[in-house]
Amino acid sequence: MTTTTGLRAGLIGLGSMGRHHARVLAGLDGVTLVGVVDPLGDKNGLAQGAPVLDTVDELLARGIDYAVVACPTALHEEVGLQLAEAGVGALIEKPLADTVEGARRLVEAFESRNLVAGVGHIERCNPALRSLRARLEAGELGDVYQVVTRRQGPFPHRIADVGVVKDLATHDIDLTGWVTGQTYTSISAHTVSKSGRPHEDMVSAVGRLSDGTMVNHLVNWLSPLKERFTSVTGERGCFIADTLTADLTFYSNAAVTTEWEALRAFRGVAEGDMIRYAIPKREPLLVEHELFRDAVLGESHDICTLRQGLRTVEVAASLLESAANGTTVQLATESVPG
């Protein structure tokens, strides 16, 4: 399908995320946006001049190398399976699917056909988190003890089909496993529903990763304060990532002698230097599209795979199970990617 003019891409969904995908795809080097599917049409001119179609079949008939799936979560499985059956790769917005079973069917459909497919966990492309991951891989923090995330803000009226766990907590579940290189082995959570909707509005969770690292997540859409906070604490200090501003700060442990006898008995840490790193701040969505384009071309594999997306859906489902039953859920490891 690929021509000398580059890859032919399609987009499914022109909603809150789809409009941004359309903007990026329309200007992406080496890619032509050849069609957008949205049964509601394009009253606001968001398709960047691309033809707006009613069905996925119409898009497939135009001939595409891959598609971006940005329709409601409940439709991810149906649309994804249709693309896989047609032999077309896909970048599917997070979460991968509404259910664990649906996510597994998508993994099987694309893997069995050797198609390039990924999940749009965009936090992996945030400059602060990419820098944090590289520094953890380089051993700058030493042993990692704890990961804490806070993701809160006002209610997003764009969301109708899922609660805060599947919409927002999936960001933190994925980024935690990605930056640490570990997988969740247990999760315990409490949820609150205050908005009158059938889904949860707030979740507080405690988990453990495969290397013993402790994890804490606080996620809600009931707060007037918008916050996107990730901290990783280890033997040499603490990294703080603000993904709203894409800033990364390191607070180092310091070896400081104290003359105060009452404190000398406590062998803890002392406040050392603080470093705020200068990081090139490219748009995360553009980086995500560049990485997926390169994966389709066979030039790299730095994307969130469907199996990794499946794992995030599994952890989210276990989190909801824990909240419903008041138990700690132990997670199996069979689906964890190598």
Tab-separated table of C-alpha atoms in Angstrom:
chain	number	residue	atom	x	y	z
A	1	MET	CA	0.000	0.000	0.000
A	2	THR	CA	2.847	2.397	0.757
A	3	THR	CA	3.802	4.648	-2.142
A	4	THR	CA	6.759	6.885	-2.884
A	5	THR	CA	4.767	9.752	-1.390
A	6	GLY	CA	4.712	8.095	2.019
A	7	LEU	CA	2.178	6.380	4.243
A	8	ARG	CA	-1.576	6.721	3.827
A	9	ALA	CA	-3.327	7.162	7.178
A	10	GLY	CA	-6.944	7.299	8.266
A	11	LEU	CA	-8.606	8.602	11.412
A	12	ILE	CA	-11.700	7.231	13.117
A	13	GLY	CA	-13.402	9.738	15.415
A	14	LEU	CA	-13.351	13.553	15.487
A	15	GLY	CA	-14.100	14.039	19.162
A	16	SER	CA	-12.009	15.634	21.891
A	17	MET	CA	-8.884	13.630	20.998
A	18	GLY	CA	-9.690	12.935	17.365
A	19	ARG	CA	-9.525	16.603	16.422
A	20	HIS	CA	-5.963	16.780	17.765
A	21	HIS	CA	-4.995	13.592	15.945
A	22	ALA	CA	-6.357	15.128	12.735
A	23	ARG	CA	-4.252	18.254	13.223
A	24	VAL	CA	-1.058	16.276	13.822
A	25	LEU	CA	-1.677	13.750	11.050
A	26	ALA	CA	-2.329	16.527	8.530
A	27	GLY	CA	1.149	17.947	9.130
A	28	LEU	CA	3.093	14.750	9.834
A	29	ASP	CA	6.139	14.248	7.631
A	30	GLY	CA	5.877	11.205	5.404
A	31	VAL	CA	2.158	10.694	6.041
A	32	THR	CA	-0.979	11.713	4.147
A	33	LEU	CA	-4.324	11.873	5.953
A	34	VAL	CA	-6.635	10.380	3.322
A	35	GLY	CA	-9.916	10.186	5.221
A	36	VAL	CA	-11.694	10.696	8.533
A	37	VAL	CA	-14.635	8.628	9.784
A	38	ASP	CA	-17.275	10.295	11.912
A	39	PRO	CA	-21.013	9.639	11.472
A	40	LEU	CA	-21.718	13.097	12.920
A	41	GLY	CA	-19.770	14.780	10.145
A	42	ASP	CA	-17.409	17.726	10.545
A	43	LYS	CA	-19.466	20.824	11.298
A	44	ASN	CA	-16.483	22.635	12.821
A	45	GLY	CA	-13.929	21.961	10.097
A	46	LEU	CA	-11.708	19.758	12.260
A	47	ALA	CA	-10.765	17.229	9.575
A	48	GLN	CA	-8.009	19.465	8.163
A	49	GLY	CA	-9.463	19.225	4.661
A	50	ALA	CA	-9.539	15.425	4.567
A	51	PRO	CA	-12.720	13.749	3.268
A	52	VAL	CA	-15.171	12.954	6.086
A	53	LEU	CA	-16.740	9.511	5.745
A	54	ASP	CA	-19.606	7.703	7.454
A	55	THR	CA	-18.122	4.223	7.895
A	56	VAL	CA	-14.853	2.389	8.417
A	57	ASP	CA	-15.548	0.408	5.241
A	58	GLU	CA	-15.461	3.644	3.239
A	59	LEU	CA	-12.119	4.517	4.784
A	60	LEU	CA	-10.684	1.080	4.010
A	61	ALA	CA	-11.846	1.417	0.420
A	62	ARG	CA	-9.618	4.481	0.022
A	63	GLY	CA	-6.546	2.364	0.715
A	64	ILE	CA	-4.683	3.037	3.973
A	65	ASP	CA	-1.528	1.758	5.651
A	66	TYR	CA	-2.761	2.409	9.161
A	67	ALA	CA	-5.542	4.109	11.105
A	68	VAL	CA	-5.795	6.050	14.331
A	69	VAL	CA	-8.755	4.911	16.443
A	70	ALA	CA	-10.115	7.822	18.494
A	71	CYS	CA	-13.778	6.845	18.790
A	72	PRO	CA	-15.449	6.152	22.194
A	73	THR	CA	-13.785	3.414	24.251
A	74	ALA	CA	-16.781	1.090	23.929
A	75	LEU	CA	-16.195	0.977	20.144
A	76	HIS	CA	-12.452	0.293	20.225
A	77	GLU	CA	-12.829	-3.471	20.003
A	78	GLU	CA	-15.302	-3.459	17.115
A	79	VAL	CA	-13.333	-0.937	15.067
A	80	GLY	CA	-9.971	-2.480	15.891
A	81	LEU	CA	-11.078	-5.964	14.862
A	82	GLN	CA	-12.409	-4.575	11.586
A	83	LEU	CA	-9.041	-2.956	10.847
A	84	ALA	CA	-7.118	-6.097	11.757
A	85	GLU	CA	-9.364	-8.218	9.515
A	86	ALA	CA	-8.561	-5.831	6.671
A	87	GLY	CA	-4.815	-6.135	7.339
A	88	VAL	CA	-4.434	-2.531	8.485
A	89	GLY	CA	-2.271	-1.467	11.433
A	90	ALA	CA	-3.745	0.750	14.140
A	91	LEU	CA	-2.862	3.265	16.801
A	92	ILE	CA	-5.725	2.876	19.291
A	93	GLU	CA	-6.413	5.566	21.871
A	94	LYS	CA	-6.155	4.498	25.498
A	95	PRO	CA	-7.550	2.520	27.114
A	96	LEU	CA	-7.125	-0.277	24.589
A	97	ALA	CA	-10.638	-1.615	25.212
A	98	ASP	CA	-13.533	-1.351	27.617
A	99	THR	CA	-12.968	-4.872	28.993
A	100	VAL	CA	-10.064	-7.228	29.583
A	101	GLU	CA	-11.636	-9.772	27.250
A	102	GLY	CA	-11.994	-7.175	24.499
A	103	ALA	CA	-8.379	-6.102	24.912
A	104	ARG	CA	-7.235	-9.712	24.637
A	105	ARG	CA	-9.212	-10.192	21.430
A	106	LEU	CA	-7.538	-7.131	19.947
A	107	VAL	CA	-4.085	-8.401	20.900
A	108	GLU	CA	-4.797	-11.744	19.239
A	109	ALA	CA	-6.284	-10.156	16.110
A	110	PHE	CA	-3.295	-7.921	15.379
A	111	GLU	CA	-0.545	-10.275	16.580
A	112	SER	CA	-1.881	-13.243	14.584
A	113	ARG	CA	-1.601	-11.145	11.420
A	114	ASN	CA	1.799	-9.628	12.307
A	115	LEU	CA	0.366	-6.118	12.065
A	116	VAL	CA	1.919	-3.066	13.710
A	117	ALA	CA	-0.442	-1.803	16.400
A	118	GLY	CA	-0.091	0.339	19.481
A	119	VAL	CA	-1.983	2.143	22.219
A	120	GLY	CA	-2.028	5.919	22.581
A	121	HIS	CA	-0.702	6.183	26.122
A	122	ILE	CA	0.516	9.702	25.475
A	123	GLU	CA	2.256	10.214	28.827
A	124	ARG	CA	5.056	8.014	27.464
A	125	CYS	CA	5.790	10.915	25.119
A	126	ASN	CA	5.800	13.631	27.786
A	127	PRO	CA	9.305	15.172	27.857
A	128	ALA	CA	9.551	15.062	31.659
A	129	LEU	CA	8.641	11.373	31.850
A	130	ARG	CA	10.907	10.393	28.958
A	131	SER	CA	13.801	12.102	30.724
A	132	LEU	CA	12.835	10.472	34.034
A	133	ARG	CA	12.743	7.017	32.472
A	134	ALA	CA	16.157	7.481	30.878
A	135	ARG	CA	17.633	8.607	34.199
A	136	LEU	CA	16.146	5.635	36.048
A	137	GLU	CA	17.511	3.279	33.398
A	138	ALA	CA	20.934	4.890	33.851
A	139	GLY	CA	20.761	4.127	37.577
A	140	GLU	CA	20.841	7.765	38.694
A	141	LEU	CA	18.385	7.092	41.536
A	142	GLY	CA	19.770	3.736	42.646
A	143	ASP	CA	17.174	1.361	44.075
A	144	VAL	CA	13.620	2.627	43.599
A	145	TYR	CA	11.416	2.564	46.697
A	146	GLN	CA	8.152	4.249	45.768
A	147	VAL	CA	6.197	5.780	42.875
A	148	VAL	CA	3.449	8.300	43.694
A	149	THR	CA	1.092	9.873	41.171
A	150	ARG	CA	-1.630	12.492	41.555
A	151	ARG	CA	-3.929	13.264	38.638
A	152	GLN	CA	-6.857	15.489	39.458
A	153	GLY	CA	-8.954	18.302	38.042
A	154	PRO	CA	-12.495	19.368	37.136
A	155	PHE	CA	-14.989	16.954	35.614
A	156	PRO	CA	-14.406	16.444	31.850
A	157	HIS	CA	-17.803	16.700	30.189
A	158	ARG	CA	-16.393	14.939	27.123
A	159	ILE	CA	-16.494	11.638	29.042
A	160	ALA	CA	-19.729	9.665	29.098
A	161	ASP	CA	-18.923	5.963	28.824
A	162	VAL	CA	-16.289	5.284	31.506
A	163	GLY	CA	-15.291	6.409	34.999
A	164	VAL	CA	-12.149	8.025	36.289
A	165	VAL	CA	-10.293	4.712	36.532
A	166	LYS	CA	-10.478	3.823	32.825
A	167	ASP	CA	-10.247	7.426	31.626
A	168	LEU	CA	-7.493	8.848	33.840
A	169	ALA	CA	-5.973	6.203	36.112
A	170	THR	CA	-4.935	4.189	33.079
A	171	HIS	CA	-2.452	6.989	32.325
A	172	ASP	CA	-0.781	6.493	35.696
A	173	ILE	CA	-0.902	2.704	35.586
A	174	ASP	CA	0.864	2.670	32.234
A	175	LEU	CA	3.439	5.362	32.989
A	176	THR	CA	4.368	3.716	36.303
A	177	GLY	CA	5.137	0.387	34.684
A	178	TRP	CA	6.874	2.105	31.767
A	179	VAL	CA	9.228	4.407	33.687
A	180	THR	CA	10.217	1.683	36.172
A	181	GLY	CA	10.329	-1.247	33.757
A	182	GLN	CA	8.284	-3.265	36.266
A	183	THR	CA	4.819	-4.825	36.355
A	184	TYR	CA	2.057	-4.664	38.961
A	185	THR	CA	1.743	-7.692	41.226
A	186	SER	CA	-1.013	-6.427	43.548
A	187	ILE	CA	-3.453	-3.534	43.857
A	188	SER	CA	-5.868	-2.279	46.507
A	189	ALA	CA	-8.239	0.642	45.982
A	190	HIS	CA	-11.162	2.711	47.191
A	191	THR	CA	-13.498	4.668	44.904
A	192	VAL	CA	-16.059	7.441	45.382
A	193	SER	CA	-19.028	8.427	43.181
A	194	LYS	CA	-20.321	11.939	43.823
A	195	SER	CA	-21.392	13.373	40.449
A	196	GLY	CA	-24.601	11.372	40.070
A	197	ARG	CA	-23.196	9.368	37.176
A	198	PRO	CA	-23.044	5.544	37.158
A	199	HIS	CA	-19.237	5.553	37.258
A	200	GLU	CA	-16.646	6.411	39.904
A	201	ASP	CA	-15.305	9.979	40.188
A	202	MET	CA	-12.360	9.405	42.521
A	203	VAL	CA	-9.958	6.594	43.285
A	204	SER	CA	-7.176	6.102	45.799
A	205	ALA	CA	-4.987	3.069	45.195
A	206	VAL	CA	-1.972	1.341	46.701
A	207	GLY	CA	-0.041	-1.247	44.759
A	208	ARG	CA	3.174	-3.202	44.531
A	209	LEU	CA	5.432	-3.769	41.544
A	210	SER	CA	7.384	-6.881	40.618
A	211	ASP	CA	10.609	-5.605	42.219
A	212	GLY	CA	8.834	-4.682	45.474
A	213	THR	CA	8.426	-0.962	44.696
A	214	MET	CA	5.404	0.563	46.439
A	215	VAL	CA	2.925	2.518	44.309
A	216	ASN	CA	0.320	5.117	45.284
A	217	HIS	CA	-2.232	6.658	42.909
A	218	LEU	CA	-4.720	9.446	43.671
A	219	VAL	CA	-6.985	10.218	40.721
A	220	ASN	CA	-10.167	12.276	40.539
A	221	TRP	CA	-12.185	14.704	38.453
A	222	LEU	CA	-13.814	16.381	41.453
A	223	SER	CA	-11.120	18.973	42.141
A	224	PRO	CA	-10.889	22.575	40.925
A	225	LEU	CA	-7.107	22.125	41.107
A	226	LYS	CA	-5.632	20.608	37.959
A	227	GLU	CA	-2.598	18.532	38.864
A	228	ARG	CA	-0.419	16.018	37.039
A	229	PHE	CA	2.247	14.886	39.493
A	230	THR	CA	4.620	11.924	39.457
A	231	SER	CA	7.319	11.317	42.045
A	232	VAL	CA	9.833	8.484	42.183
A	233	THR	CA	11.736	8.062	45.432
A	234	GLY	CA	14.868	5.939	45.746
A	235	GLU	CA	18.119	5.521	47.604
A	236	ARG	CA	19.755	8.640	46.132
A	237	GLY	CA	16.830	11.048	46.272
A	238	CYS	CA	13.557	11.856	44.579
A	239	PHE	CA	12.518	12.801	41.045
A	240	ILE	CA	9.429	15.001	40.642
A	241	ALA	CA	7.789	15.235	37.215
A	242	ASP	CA	5.096	17.811	36.484
A	243	THR	CA	3.562	16.632	33.238
A	244	LEU	CA	1.441	19.762	32.835
A	245	THR	CA	4.565	21.887	32.450
A	246	ALA	CA	6.885	19.025	31.372
A	247	ASP	CA	9.321	19.938	34.158
A	248	LEU	CA	11.566	17.395	35.885
A	249	THR	CA	13.253	18.155	39.199
A	250	PHE	CA	15.668	16.058	41.241
A	251	TYR	CA	15.993	16.371	45.022
A	252	SER	CA	19.149	14.614	46.146
A	253	ASN	CA	19.918	12.961	49.433
A	254	ALA	CA	22.830	14.582	51.229
A	255	ALA	CA	25.244	13.213	53.770
A	256	VAL	CA	25.142	15.916	56.421
A	257	THR	CA	26.638	15.493	59.885
A	258	THR	CA	24.427	16.715	62.702
A	259	GLU	CA	25.554	17.786	66.147
A	260	TRP	CA	22.100	17.387	67.593
A	261	GLU	CA	22.222	14.212	69.677
A	262	ALA	CA	18.476	13.645	69.398
A	263	LEU	CA	18.750	13.369	65.618
A	264	ARG	CA	22.020	11.488	65.387
A	265	ALA	CA	20.281	8.290	66.467
A	266	PHE	CA	18.019	8.421	63.377
A	267	ARG	CA	19.837	7.233	60.280
A	268	GLY	CA	17.637	8.753	57.603
A	269	VAL	CA	18.254	11.126	54.748
A	270	ALA	CA	19.032	14.819	54.621
A	271	GLU	CA	17.921	17.445	52.123
A	272	GLY	CA	20.587	17.970	49.500
A	273	ASP	CA	20.817	19.789	46.188
A	274	MET	CA	17.817	20.472	43.972
A	275	ILE	CA	18.246	20.329	40.192
A	276	ARG	CA	15.647	21.343	37.618
A	277	TYR	CA	16.607	19.879	34.285
A	278	ALA	CA	16.451	21.773	31.016
A	279	ILE	CA	14.445	19.500	28.707
A	280	PRO	CA	13.479	20.067	25.067
A	281	LYS	CA	9.687	20.305	25.174
A	282	ARG	CA	8.201	18.911	21.982
A	283	GLU	CA	4.460	18.265	21.739
A	284	PRO	CA	3.784	14.759	23.152
A	285	LEU	CA	1.100	13.937	20.573
A	286	LEU	CA	3.468	14.771	17.712
A	287	VAL	CA	6.160	12.564	19.269
A	288	GLU	CA	3.609	9.751	19.646
A	289	HIS	CA	2.682	9.970	15.968
A	290	GLU	CA	6.311	10.105	14.845
A	291	LEU	CA	7.128	6.988	16.857
A	292	PHE	CA	4.148	5.098	15.473
A	293	ARG	CA	4.900	6.182	11.913
A	294	ASP	CA	8.460	4.941	12.324
A	295	ALA	CA	7.183	1.637	13.745
A	296	VAL	CA	4.933	1.155	10.703
A	297	LEU	CA	7.975	1.787	8.503
A	298	GLY	CA	9.949	-0.779	10.499
A	299	GLU	CA	12.438	1.812	11.713
A	300	SER	CA	11.750	1.516	15.461
A	301	HIS	CA	9.557	-0.179	18.048
A	302	ASP	CA	9.360	2.552	20.687
A	303	ILE	CA	5.581	2.413	21.047
A	304	CYS	CA	3.145	1.157	23.653
A	305	THR	CA	2.339	-2.332	22.388
A	306	LEU	CA	-1.099	-3.889	22.536
A	307	ARG	CA	0.144	-6.368	25.139
A	308	GLN	CA	1.291	-3.500	27.322
A	309	GLY	CA	-2.072	-1.829	26.756
A	310	LEU	CA	-3.769	-5.081	27.760
A	311	ARG	CA	-1.796	-5.160	30.993
A	312	THR	CA	-2.987	-1.655	31.842
A	313	VAL	CA	-6.601	-2.705	31.246
A	314	GLU	CA	-6.042	-5.741	33.495
A	315	VAL	CA	-4.667	-3.585	36.310
A	316	ALA	CA	-7.538	-1.093	35.936
A	317	ALA	CA	-10.071	-3.921	36.114
A	318	SER	CA	-8.340	-5.294	39.218
A	319	LEU	CA	-8.442	-1.840	40.778
A	320	LEU	CA	-12.205	-1.661	40.264
A	321	GLU	CA	-12.568	-5.223	41.578
A	322	SER	CA	-10.639	-4.289	44.706
A	323	ALA	CA	-12.819	-1.240	45.299
A	324	ALA	CA	-16.018	-3.230	44.809
A	325	ASN	CA	-15.034	-6.127	47.054
A	326	GLY	CA	-12.818	-4.438	49.627
A	327	THR	CA	-9.941	-6.802	48.915
A	328	THR	CA	-6.376	-6.653	47.670
A	329	VAL	CA	-6.177	-8.188	44.203
A	330	GLN	CA	-3.148	-10.242	43.226
A	331	LEU	CA	-2.279	-9.957	39.540
A	332	ALA	CA	-1.087	-12.808	37.360
A	333	THR	CA	1.911	-12.225	35.128
A	334	GLU	CA	1.131	-14.326	32.037
A	335	SER	CA	0.261	-11.379	29.790
A	336	VAL	CA	3.255	-9.271	30.734
A	337	PRO	CA	5.376	-8.548	27.640
A	338	GLY	CA	9.012	-9.486	27.540
